[in-house]
mmCIF file of C-alpha atoms in Angstrom:
data_model
loop_
_atom_site.group_PDB
_atom_site.id
_atom_site.type_symbol
_atom_site.label_atom_id
_atom_site.label_comp_id
_atom_site.label_asym_id
_atom_site.label_seq_id
_atom_site.Cartn_x
_atom_site.Cartn_y
_atom_site.Cartn_z
ATOM 1 C CA MET A 1 30.270 -18.807 21.430
ATOM 2 C CA GLY A 2 31.088 -20.010 17.755
ATOM 3 C CA HIS A 3 29.617 -18.871 14.838
ATOM 4 C CA ASP A 4 27.633 -21.924 13.900
ATOM 5 C CA ALA A 5 26.506 -21.942 17.693
ATOM 6 C CA SER A 6 25.045 -18.064 17.113
ATOM 7 C CA ASP A 7 23.077 -19.033 14.105
ATOM 8 C CA LYS A 8 21.510 -21.902 16.321
ATOM 9 C CA LEU A 9 20.774 -19.597 18.981
ATOM 10 C CA ILE A 10 19.435 -16.833 16.493
ATOM 11 C CA LYS A 11 17.148 -19.524 14.614
ATOM 12 C CA SER A 12 15.918 -20.631 17.897
ATOM 13 C CA LEU A 13 14.911 -17.253 19.012
ATOM 14 C CA CYS A 14 12.807 -16.774 15.716
ATOM 15 C CA LYS A 15 10.847 -19.965 16.269
ATOM 16 C CA LEU A 16 10.147 -19.070 19.781
ATOM 17 C CA THR A 17 9.807 -15.196 20.294
ATOM 18 C CA PHE A 18 7.043 -12.850 19.336
ATOM 19 C CA LEU A 19 9.177 -9.906 17.480
ATOM 20 C CA PRO A 20 7.600 -6.594 17.996
ATOM 21 C CA ILE A 21 8.812 -5.045 14.759
ATOM 22 C CA PHE A 22 7.004 -7.325 12.587
ATOM 23 C CA GLY A 23 4.616 -9.363 14.866
ATOM 24 C CA THR A 24 6.028 -12.951 14.528
ATOM 25 C CA LEU A 25 8.080 -12.350 11.134
ATOM 26 C CA CYS A 26 11.250 -13.646 10.806
ATOM 27 C CA ALA A 27 13.515 -12.684 7.658
ATOM 28 C CA LYS A 28 15.328 -15.022 5.050
ATOM 29 C CA GLU A 29 18.942 -15.197 5.903
ATOM 30 C CA GLN A 30 21.294 -12.627 4.469
ATOM 31 C CA SER A 31 24.411 -10.750 5.385
ATOM 32 C CA THR A 32 24.625 -7.566 3.191
ATOM 33 C CA LYS A 33 21.231 -5.861 3.878
ATOM 34 C CA ASP A 34 21.587 -3.479 7.052
ATOM 35 C CA ILE A 35 18.606 -2.803 8.917
ATOM 36 C CA THR A 36 18.118 0.570 10.497
ATOM 37 C CA MET A 37 15.348 1.547 12.914
ATOM 38 C CA ILE A 38 15.372 5.323 13.408
ATOM 39 C CA ARG A 39 12.353 5.869 15.181
ATOM 40 C CA ARG A 40 11.810 3.060 17.475
ATOM 41 C CA VAL A 41 14.614 1.584 20.069
ATOM 42 C CA ILE A 42 14.670 -2.051 19.264
ATOM 43 C CA PRO A 43 16.946 -4.291 21.426
ATOM 44 C CA PHE A 44 20.056 -5.406 19.401
ATOM 45 C CA ALA A 45 19.131 -8.821 19.673
ATOM 46 C CA VAL A 46 15.837 -8.564 17.897
ATOM 47 C CA LEU A 47 17.552 -6.716 14.971
ATOM 48 C CA LEU A 48 20.025 -9.622 14.918
ATOM 49 C CA GLY A 49 17.182 -12.061 14.797
ATOM 50 C CA ILE A 50 15.534 -10.028 12.185
ATOM 51 C CA ALA A 51 18.746 -9.697 9.901
ATOM 52 C CA SER A 52 19.631 -13.588 9.882
ATOM 53 C CA CYS A 53 16.621 -15.730 10.709
ATOM 54 C CA SER A 54 14.054 -17.978 8.572
ATOM 55 C CA GLY A 55 11.151 -19.544 9.420
ATOM 56 C CA ALA A 56 7.713 -17.865 11.090
ATOM 57 C CA ALA A 57 5.901 -16.026 8.128
ATOM 58 C CA VAL A 58 3.411 -12.905 8.169
ATOM 59 C CA ASN A 59 -0.168 -13.343 8.156
ATOM 60 C CA GLY A 60 -1.600 -14.789 4.678
ATOM 61 C CA PRO A 61 -4.347 -13.177 2.314
ATOM 62 C CA ALA A 62 -7.772 -14.104 2.920
ATOM 63 C CA GLY A 63 -8.767 -14.401 -0.702
ATOM 64 C CA GLY A 64 -11.671 -13.161 -2.388
ATOM 65 C CA SER A 65 -12.470 -10.649 -5.299
ATOM 66 C CA GLY A 66 -13.962 -7.075 -5.707
ATOM 67 C CA THR A 67 -16.787 -8.574 -8.139
ATOM 68 C CA GLU A 68 -19.651 -7.732 -5.739
ATOM 69 C CA THR A 69 -21.507 -4.249 -6.897
ATOM 70 C CA GLY A 70 -22.535 -1.538 -4.512
ATOM 71 C CA THR A 71 -25.200 1.068 -4.467
ATOM 72 C CA ASP A 72 -25.753 3.910 -6.776
ATOM 73 C CA ASP A 73 -25.257 6.661 -3.866
ATOM 74 C CA GLY A 74 -21.879 7.820 -5.180
ATOM 75 C CA THR A 75 -19.868 5.052 -3.683
ATOM 76 C CA THR A 76 -16.984 3.927 -5.847
ATOM 77 C CA GLU A 77 -17.667 0.453 -7.328
ATOM 78 C CA THR A 78 -14.902 -2.350 -7.261
ATOM 79 C CA SER A 79 -16.568 -4.308 -10.102
ATOM 80 C CA THR A 80 -14.684 -2.393 -12.362
ATOM 81 C CA ILE A 81 -11.352 -2.887 -10.678
ATOM 82 C CA PRO A 82 -9.216 -5.948 -11.249
ATOM 83 C CA ASP A 83 -9.589 -8.683 -8.663
ATOM 84 C CA THR A 84 -5.962 -8.560 -8.254
ATOM 85 C CA LEU A 85 -6.324 -4.985 -6.913
ATOM 86 C CA ALA A 86 -9.815 -4.915 -5.211
ATOM 87 C CA VAL A 87 -9.109 -7.927 -3.416
ATOM 88 C CA ASN A 88 -11.247 -8.401 -0.519
ATOM 89 C CA LEU A 89 -12.480 -4.669 -1.026
ATOM 90 C CA LYS A 90 -16.224 -4.418 -2.131
ATOM 91 C CA SER A 91 -17.048 -1.205 -2.098
ATOM 92 C CA VAL A 92 -15.903 2.026 -0.412
ATOM 93 C CA SER A 93 -17.370 5.816 -0.169
ATOM 94 C CA PHE A 94 -14.702 8.465 0.024
ATOM 95 C CA ASP A 95 -15.109 12.201 -0.096
ATOM 96 C CA GLY A 96 -11.649 13.151 1.177
ATOM 97 C CA THR A 97 -12.960 13.479 4.419
ATOM 98 C CA ASN A 98 -15.591 10.806 5.396
ATOM 99 C CA LEU A 99 -14.842 7.180 4.487
ATOM 100 C CA GLN A 100 -17.329 4.309 4.411
ATOM 101 C CA VAL A 101 -15.953 0.586 3.869
ATOM 102 C CA THR A 102 -17.333 -2.885 2.644
ATOM 103 C CA ILE A 103 -14.864 -5.099 3.006
ATOM 104 C CA ASP A 104 -14.890 -8.968 3.185
ATOM 105 C CA SER A 105 -14.566 -9.181 6.314
ATOM 106 C CA LEU A 106 -14.505 -8.907 10.262
ATOM 107 C CA ASP A 107 -14.019 -4.717 10.234
ATOM 108 C CA SER A 108 -17.178 -4.210 11.975
ATOM 109 C CA THR A 109 -21.113 -4.073 11.610
ATOM 110 C CA PRO A 110 -22.960 -3.489 9.610
ATOM 111 C CA VAL A 111 -21.956 -4.577 6.443
ATOM 112 C CA SER A 112 -21.084 -0.989 5.300
ATOM 113 C CA VAL A 113 -18.975 0.699 7.918
ATOM 114 C CA THR A 114 -17.651 4.162 8.631
ATOM 115 C CA TYR A 115 -14.184 4.590 9.308
ATOM 116 C CA LEU A 116 -12.860 7.271 12.110
ATOM 117 C CA ARG A 117 -10.279 9.681 10.715
ATOM 118 C CA ASP A 118 -7.022 9.566 12.190
ATOM 119 C CA SER A 119 -4.585 12.121 11.819
ATOM 120 C CA ARG A 120 -1.771 10.276 13.426
ATOM 121 C CA LEU A 121 -1.478 7.908 10.539
ATOM 122 C CA ASP A 122 -1.568 10.599 7.886
ATOM 123 C CA LEU A 123 0.964 10.071 4.975
ATOM 124 C CA SER A 124 2.332 12.703 2.372
ATOM 125 C CA GLY A 125 -0.924 14.037 1.274
ATOM 126 C CA TYR A 126 -2.625 10.994 2.063
ATOM 127 C CA THR A 127 -5.662 11.171 4.603
ATOM 128 C CA ALA A 128 -5.839 8.159 6.955
ATOM 129 C CA PHE A 129 -8.871 6.372 8.863
ATOM 130 C CA ARG A 130 -9.224 3.532 11.099
ATOM 131 C CA MET A 131 -11.619 1.038 12.389
ATOM 132 C CA GLN A 132 -11.309 -1.308 15.556
ATOM 133 C CA GLU A 133 -14.395 -2.315 17.260
ATOM 134 C CA ASP A 134 -12.262 -3.279 20.401
ATOM 135 C CA ALA A 135 -8.988 -4.368 21.568
ATOM 136 C CA LEU A 136 -9.307 -8.364 20.314
ATOM 137 C CA ASP A 137 -10.687 -7.252 16.884
ATOM 138 C CA ARG A 138 -8.929 -6.499 13.849
ATOM 139 C CA LEU A 139 -7.291 -2.982 13.494
ATOM 140 C CA PHE A 140 -7.984 -1.983 9.699
ATOM 141 C CA VAL A 141 -6.356 1.182 8.692
ATOM 142 C CA ALA A 142 -7.364 2.852 5.229
ATOM 143 C CA LEU A 143 -5.204 5.866 3.346
ATOM 144 C CA GLY A 144 -6.817 7.736 0.578
ATOM 145 C CA ALA A 145 -6.569 11.011 -1.423
ATOM 146 C CA VAL A 146 -8.742 12.903 -3.799
ATOM 147 C CA SER A 147 -6.769 14.832 -6.883
ATOM 148 C CA THR A 148 -6.517 18.292 -6.700
ATOM 149 C CA ASP A 149 -8.798 19.091 -9.573
ATOM 150 C CA GLY A 150 -11.369 16.561 -7.988
ATOM 151 C CA SER A 151 -11.508 14.211 -10.787
ATOM 152 C CA VAL A 152 -10.354 10.880 -9.278
ATOM 153 C CA GLN A 153 -9.559 9.272 -6.152
ATOM 154 C CA ALA A 154 -8.435 6.303 -4.625
ATOM 155 C CA VAL A 155 -8.394 4.327 -1.587
ATOM 156 C CA THR A 156 -6.423 1.475 0.055
ATOM 157 C CA VAL A 157 -7.355 -0.372 3.166
ATOM 158 C CA GLY A 158 -6.087 -3.437 5.091
ATOM 159 C CA ASP A 159 -5.644 -4.765 8.751
ATOM 160 C CA GLY A 160 -2.227 -6.224 9.930
ATOM 161 C CA GLY A 161 -3.217 -9.490 10.312
ATOM 162 C CA GLN A 162 -5.065 -11.746 13.248
ATOM 163 C CA PHE A 163 -5.448 -15.629 13.342
ATOM 164 C CA ASN A 164 -2.814 -16.033 10.565
ATOM 165 C CA THR A 165 -4.955 -14.369 7.995
ATOM 166 C CA TYR A 166 -5.496 -10.690 6.603
ATOM 167 C CA PHE A 167 -7.878 -8.623 4.760
ATOM 168 C CA ALA A 168 -7.020 -5.727 2.327
ATOM 169 C CA GLY A 169 -7.755 -4.202 -0.996
ATOM 170 C CA GLY A 170 -8.217 -0.926 -2.610
ATOM 171 C CA ALA A 171 -10.616 0.656 -5.207
ATOM 172 C CA TYR A 172 -10.315 3.805 -7.504
ATOM 173 C CA ASP A 173 -12.873 6.255 -9.352
ATOM 174 C CA ARG A 174 -13.350 9.109 -11.730
ATOM 175 C CA SER A 175 -15.934 11.992 -11.878
ATOM 176 C CA GLY A 176 -16.967 12.376 -15.423
ATOM 177 C CA THR A 177 -15.667 10.709 -18.801
ATOM 178 C CA PHE A 178 -12.271 10.039 -19.893
ATOM 179 C CA ASP A 179 -10.894 13.201 -21.750
ATOM 180 C CA ARG A 180 -7.762 11.879 -24.009
ATOM 181 C CA PRO A 181 -4.905 14.034 -24.744
ATOM 182 C CA THR A 182 -4.901 14.382 -28.322
ATOM 183 C CA GLY A 183 -1.327 15.769 -28.549
ATOM 184 C CA ASP A 184 -0.379 18.296 -31.346
ATOM 185 C CA GLY A 185 3.050 16.818 -32.291
ATOM 186 C CA THR A 186 4.881 19.206 -29.754
ATOM 187 C CA ALA A 187 6.657 17.708 -27.014
ATOM 188 C CA GLY A 188 4.520 16.740 -23.967
ATOM 189 C CA SER A 189 1.558 17.034 -25.618
ATOM 190 C CA GLY A 190 0.689 13.366 -26.323
ATOM 191 C CA GLN A 191 3.157 11.765 -24.166
ATOM 192 C CA VAL A 192 2.894 13.279 -20.360
ATOM 193 C CA SER A 193 4.440 12.211 -17.206
ATOM 194 C CA TYR A 194 2.830 12.015 -13.494
ATOM 195 C CA ALA A 195 4.729 12.376 -10.302
ATOM 196 C CA GLY A 196 3.872 12.247 -6.501
ATOM 197 C CA SER A 197 3.955 10.333 -3.425
ATOM 198 C CA TYR A 198 2.821 6.595 -2.927
ATOM 199 C CA VAL A 199 1.401 4.980 0.153
ATOM 200 C CA ALA A 200 0.561 1.537 1.176
ATOM 201 C CA VAL A 201 -0.564 -0.824 3.978
ATOM 202 C CA THR A 202 1.216 -4.211 4.591
ATOM 203 C CA ASN A 203 0.339 -7.513 6.209
ATOM 204 C CA MET A 204 3.040 -6.973 8.520
ATOM 205 C CA GLY A 205 2.589 -5.848 12.194
ATOM 206 C CA ALA A 206 3.682 -2.315 13.405
ATOM 207 C CA PRO A 207 5.538 -1.873 16.853
ATOM 208 C CA ARG A 208 3.025 -1.807 19.868
ATOM 209 C CA ASP A 209 5.068 0.699 21.894
ATOM 210 C CA GLY A 210 2.720 3.406 22.868
ATOM 211 C CA GLY A 211 4.178 5.763 20.359
ATOM 212 C CA ALA A 212 2.084 8.547 18.825
ATOM 213 C CA ASP A 213 1.353 6.531 15.670
ATOM 214 C CA ASP A 214 0.556 3.229 17.884
ATOM 215 C CA VAL A 215 -3.338 3.348 17.385
ATOM 216 C CA ALA A 216 -4.165 0.101 18.535
ATOM 217 C CA LEU A 217 -6.468 -0.301 21.360
ATOM 218 C CA PRO A 218 -4.601 -1.472 24.704
ATOM 219 C CA ILE A 219 -5.046 -4.995 25.916
ATOM 220 C CA THR A 220 -5.201 -6.016 29.226
ATOM 221 C CA ALA A 221 -1.801 -7.412 30.537
ATOM 222 C CA GLY A 222 -1.713 -11.083 30.778
ATOM 223 C CA THR A 223 -3.709 -11.912 27.336
ATOM 224 C CA ASP A 224 -2.107 -14.665 25.384
ATOM 225 C CA THR A 225 -0.420 -12.963 22.436
ATOM 226 C CA SER A 226 -2.083 -15.371 19.851
ATOM 227 C CA LEU A 227 -4.954 -13.334 20.254
ATOM 228 C CA THR A 228 -3.299 -9.896 19.500
ATOM 229 C CA PRO A 229 -4.544 -8.317 16.397
ATOM 230 C CA ARG A 230 -1.746 -6.257 14.412
ATOM 231 C CA GLN A 231 -1.652 -2.615 13.427
ATOM 232 C CA PRO A 232 -0.595 -2.747 9.293
ATOM 233 C CA VAL A 233 2.644 -1.717 8.976
ATOM 234 C CA ARG A 234 2.623 1.408 6.375
ATOM 235 C CA VAL A 235 4.955 2.070 3.469
ATOM 236 C CA GLN A 236 5.611 5.354 1.611
ATOM 237 C CA GLY A 237 7.704 6.510 -1.329
ATOM 238 C CA ASP A 238 7.846 8.426 -4.867
ATOM 239 C CA ILE A 239 6.063 7.450 -7.725
ATOM 240 C CA PHE A 240 7.017 8.678 -11.180
ATOM 241 C CA LEU A 241 4.626 7.367 -14.435
ATOM 242 C CA ASN A 242 5.052 7.985 -18.183
ATOM 243 C CA ALA A 243 1.764 7.580 -20.366
ATOM 244 C CA ASN A 244 1.380 7.835 -24.050
ATOM 245 C CA PHE A 245 -1.794 8.582 -25.198
ATOM 246 C CA SER A 246 -1.140 7.669 -28.831
ATOM 247 C CA ASP A 247 0.237 4.103 -28.106
ATOM 248 C CA ASN A 248 -2.005 3.783 -25.222
ATOM 249 C CA SER A 249 0.905 2.656 -22.928
ATOM 250 C CA ILE A 250 1.927 3.375 -19.452
ATOM 251 C CA ASN A 251 5.055 2.574 -17.227
ATOM 252 C CA GLY A 252 6.973 3.782 -14.552
ATOM 253 C CA ALA A 253 8.553 3.165 -11.109
ATOM 254 C CA ILE A 254 8.331 3.494 -7.032
ATOM 255 C CA TYR A 255 11.218 4.710 -5.572
ATOM 256 C CA ASN A 256 12.491 6.272 -2.031
ATOM 257 C CA ARG A 257 10.397 3.272 -0.669
ATOM 258 C CA GLN A 258 10.496 2.579 3.125
ATOM 259 C CA LEU A 259 8.603 0.821 5.997
ATOM 260 C CA VAL A 260 7.159 3.793 7.557
ATOM 261 C CA ASP A 261 6.739 2.302 11.087
ATOM 262 C CA THR A 262 9.983 0.873 11.208
ATOM 263 C CA ASN A 263 12.095 3.073 8.780
ATOM 264 C CA TYR A 264 13.161 -0.006 6.940
ATOM 265 C CA ALA A 265 14.329 0.716 3.303
ATOM 266 C CA LEU A 266 12.820 -0.972 0.628
ATOM 267 C CA VAL A 267 14.054 -1.612 -2.990
ATOM 268 C CA ASP A 268 12.629 -0.090 -6.044
ATOM 269 C CA VAL A 269 9.297 -1.173 -7.886
ATOM 270 C CA ILE A 270 9.560 -1.212 -11.495
ATOM 271 C CA LEU A 271 6.090 -0.748 -12.974
ATOM 272 C CA VAL A 272 6.114 -1.987 -16.550
ATOM 273 C CA PRO A 273 4.596 -1.226 -19.797
ATOM 274 C CA GLY A 274 0.824 -1.617 -19.497
ATOM 275 C CA THR A 275 -2.175 -1.006 -21.874
ATOM 276 C CA ILE A 276 -4.491 2.158 -21.006
ATOM 277 C CA ASN A 277 -7.879 1.294 -22.430
ATOM 278 C CA ASP A 278 -10.562 2.973 -24.382
ATOM 279 C CA ASP A 279 -12.245 4.269 -21.170
ATOM 280 C CA GLY A 280 -9.010 5.603 -19.311
ATOM 281 C CA THR A 281 -8.395 2.734 -17.087
ATOM 282 C CA PHE A 282 -5.246 0.675 -17.374
ATOM 283 C CA GLU A 283 -3.664 -2.268 -15.884
ATOM 284 C CA GLY A 284 0.090 -3.393 -15.853
ATOM 285 C CA VAL A 285 2.604 -5.744 -14.253
ATOM 286 C CA ALA A 286 4.882 -4.732 -11.152
ATOM 287 C CA GLU A 287 8.850 -5.826 -11.185
ATOM 288 C CA TYR A 288 11.641 -6.116 -9.022
ATOM 289 C CA ASP A 289 14.617 -4.455 -11.243
ATOM 290 C CA THR A 290 15.730 -8.183 -11.966
ATOM 291 C CA ARG A 291 12.550 -8.326 -13.914
ATOM 292 C CA ALA A 292 11.038 -10.732 -11.474
ATOM 293 C CA PRO A 293 7.218 -10.082 -11.401
ATOM 294 C CA ILE A 294 5.914 -9.270 -7.991
ATOM 295 C CA GLY A 295 2.720 -7.863 -8.401
ATOM 296 C CA THR A 296 0.137 -5.721 -10.524
ATOM 297 C CA TYR A 297 -0.902 -2.322 -10.781
ATOM 298 C CA GLY A 298 -3.831 -0.461 -12.332
ATOM 299 C CA GLY A 299 -5.829 2.852 -12.419
ATOM 300 C CA ILE A 300 -7.808 5.349 -13.948
ATOM 301 C CA PHE A 301 -7.183 9.170 -15.633
ATOM 302 C CA GLY A 302 -9.599 11.607 -15.104
ATOM 303 C CA GLY A 303 -9.793 15.348 -15.634
ATOM 304 C CA THR A 304 -8.959 17.953 -18.913
ATOM 305 C CA ASP A 305 -6.583 16.349 -20.953
ATOM 306 C CA ALA A 306 -6.117 13.420 -18.394
ATOM 307 C CA HIS A 307 -4.961 16.171 -15.626
ATOM 308 C CA SER A 308 -5.154 13.301 -12.986
ATOM 309 C CA VAL A 309 -4.620 9.787 -12.300
ATOM 310 C CA ALA A 310 -5.545 7.370 -9.437
ATOM 311 C CA GLY A 311 -4.620 3.635 -8.997
ATOM 312 C CA LEU A 312 -3.423 0.962 -6.782
ATOM 313 C CA VAL A 313 -0.808 -1.442 -6.483
ATOM 314 C CA HIS A 314 -0.945 -4.826 -4.813
ATOM 315 C CA LEU A 315 2.583 -6.662 -4.376
ATOM 316 C CA THR A 316 2.536 -10.483 -3.314
ATOM 317 C CA GLU A 317 6.212 -9.599 -2.498
ATOM 318 C CA PHE A 318 8.440 -6.710 -1.766
ATOM 319 C CA ASP A 319 11.477 -7.798 0.098
ATOM 320 C CA THR A 320 13.877 -10.676 -0.800
ATOM 321 C CA THR A 321 14.767 -10.994 2.418
ATOM 322 C CA ILE A 322 10.904 -11.743 4.034
ATOM 323 C CA ASP A 323 8.707 -14.414 3.502
ATOM 324 C CA ASN A 324 4.902 -13.732 2.571
ATOM 325 C CA GLU A 325 4.708 -10.313 2.635
ATOM 326 C CA GLN A 326 2.137 -8.124 0.793
ATOM 327 C CA GLU A 327 1.648 -4.653 0.272
ATOM 328 C CA HIS A 328 -1.462 -2.750 -1.023
ATOM 329 C CA GLY A 329 -0.691 0.734 -2.348
ATOM 330 C CA VAL A 330 -2.473 3.818 -3.537
ATOM 331 C CA PHE A 331 -1.227 6.888 -5.664
ATOM 332 C CA VAL A 332 -3.304 10.170 -6.985
ATOM 333 C CA LEU A 333 -0.938 12.089 -8.976
ATOM 334 C CA THR A 334 -1.262 15.310 -11.333
ATOM 335 C CA GLN A 335 0.417 15.904 -14.694
ATOM 336 C CA CYS A 336 3.903 17.427 -14.424
ATOM 337 C CA GLY A 337 3.138 20.861 -15.703
ATOM 338 C CA PRO A 338 1.859 24.051 -14.141
ATOM 339 C CA ASP A 339 0.276 22.204 -11.466
ATOM 340 C CA ASN A 340 2.907 19.770 -10.952
ATOM 341 C CA THR A 341 6.408 21.527 -10.383
ATOM 342 C CA LEU A 342 7.942 18.854 -8.144
ATOM 343 C CA PRO A 343 11.682 18.409 -8.866
ATOM 344 C CA VAL A 344 11.725 15.543 -10.868
ATOM 345 C CA CYS A 345 8.942 17.139 -13.387
ATOM 346 C CA THR A 346 11.809 19.643 -14.523
ATOM 347 C CA ASN A 347 13.343 16.832 -16.245
ATOM 348 C CA VAL A 348 10.308 16.272 -18.431
ATOM 349 C CA ALA A 349 8.608 18.077 -21.450
ATOM 350 C CA SER A 350 5.504 19.846 -20.204
ATOM 351 C CA PRO A 351 2.345 20.385 -22.277
#
C-alpha cells in the first residue's frame, strides 16, 4: 500500500473507530512526536491512528461559573475563585479524608454529593475520590490535598465526558489570614520558592481495560457506545513557583508532565508572572514555552510567613497534536526550606 493510501486508511479509521485510549479522540497530524504507552498494551494500528489522524474531538466544556455561594459550615466557597478556575464547581467541603461536592451538574443527588474515597486513583500525595451512580451515569474523579501545616487546601474535580460535554472545576481555601513574609534583606526572606507535585483531570477518556485504576462501573455487552461515560485521564507532574512578596509577583513552571493513564509525555507549562493580592490570593496566565497562552492559574498563600500555597490551573489546550483537550489541575505546596528539602529546593536560597 502506498503512502497516500495508508494516510487515507488511517484517516478513515479515525472517523469510524472508537479509540479506547482517549475515547473518540484522534490527534492532529504529526511526524516527530513519539507516543509511548507503557502501562497499556495498545494495538499498533491504534497507536498509528493517534499519531497521524485528524478529526474527531474530545468532549467540550459545559460552561458555567463558580459565582454561586455555599453554606457557612466550613465549605470552601468558589465565589472568591476566578470563574476560569472554578468553572462548573459551585462548592466543595474537604478535610483530607471526606469530600462533598456541588457541581453543575449531573453527578448525583442531592445537590451536595458525598464522593467515594478511591485510593486506586491517588497520585503523588493527592487523595482521590469518585462518583458514578450507575454504569450509564457520568464518572467524576476528584483529586485534593491539604498542606502539611493545615493552612491551605485545594481540590480539582471533573468527569471524562459523555454526550459531547464534560463538567469540571476546582476550589482552594485557607484557614486563617494571610501572613505576608516581610523580608529582612537577606536572601530567601522576601522572595521565596515552592515546589512539589502537580496533578490534574482532563476531558479525555481513560482506557476501559479492566486494569487496577479502571474504576468505571461495568456496562452490559451490546450497549451502544454512544451511551458510554468516560473516566477522565489524569495528569501528573512537578511544579515550581517563585514568589516575591515585595513586588507582589509570582511565576513558575509545571514540568515532567504526563498523562498517567497512558504514559503519554506532555510539554512543559509556563506560569508567567502574575499578581499577588493583598489577601494572599493570586492569578496569572499559563503559556507554552513558545509564549502562546493556553490557560490560567491562581491560588492562595497560607500559614506563618506564607509557609504553604494551594492553587488551580485550567488549560484550554495542553498538546498541539490534539484538538479541544482541556485540563483542570491542582497543586498544594510547601515553601522550600527546612520543611521542604526536595532536590530542586537545594538550588534556591532558604529563609
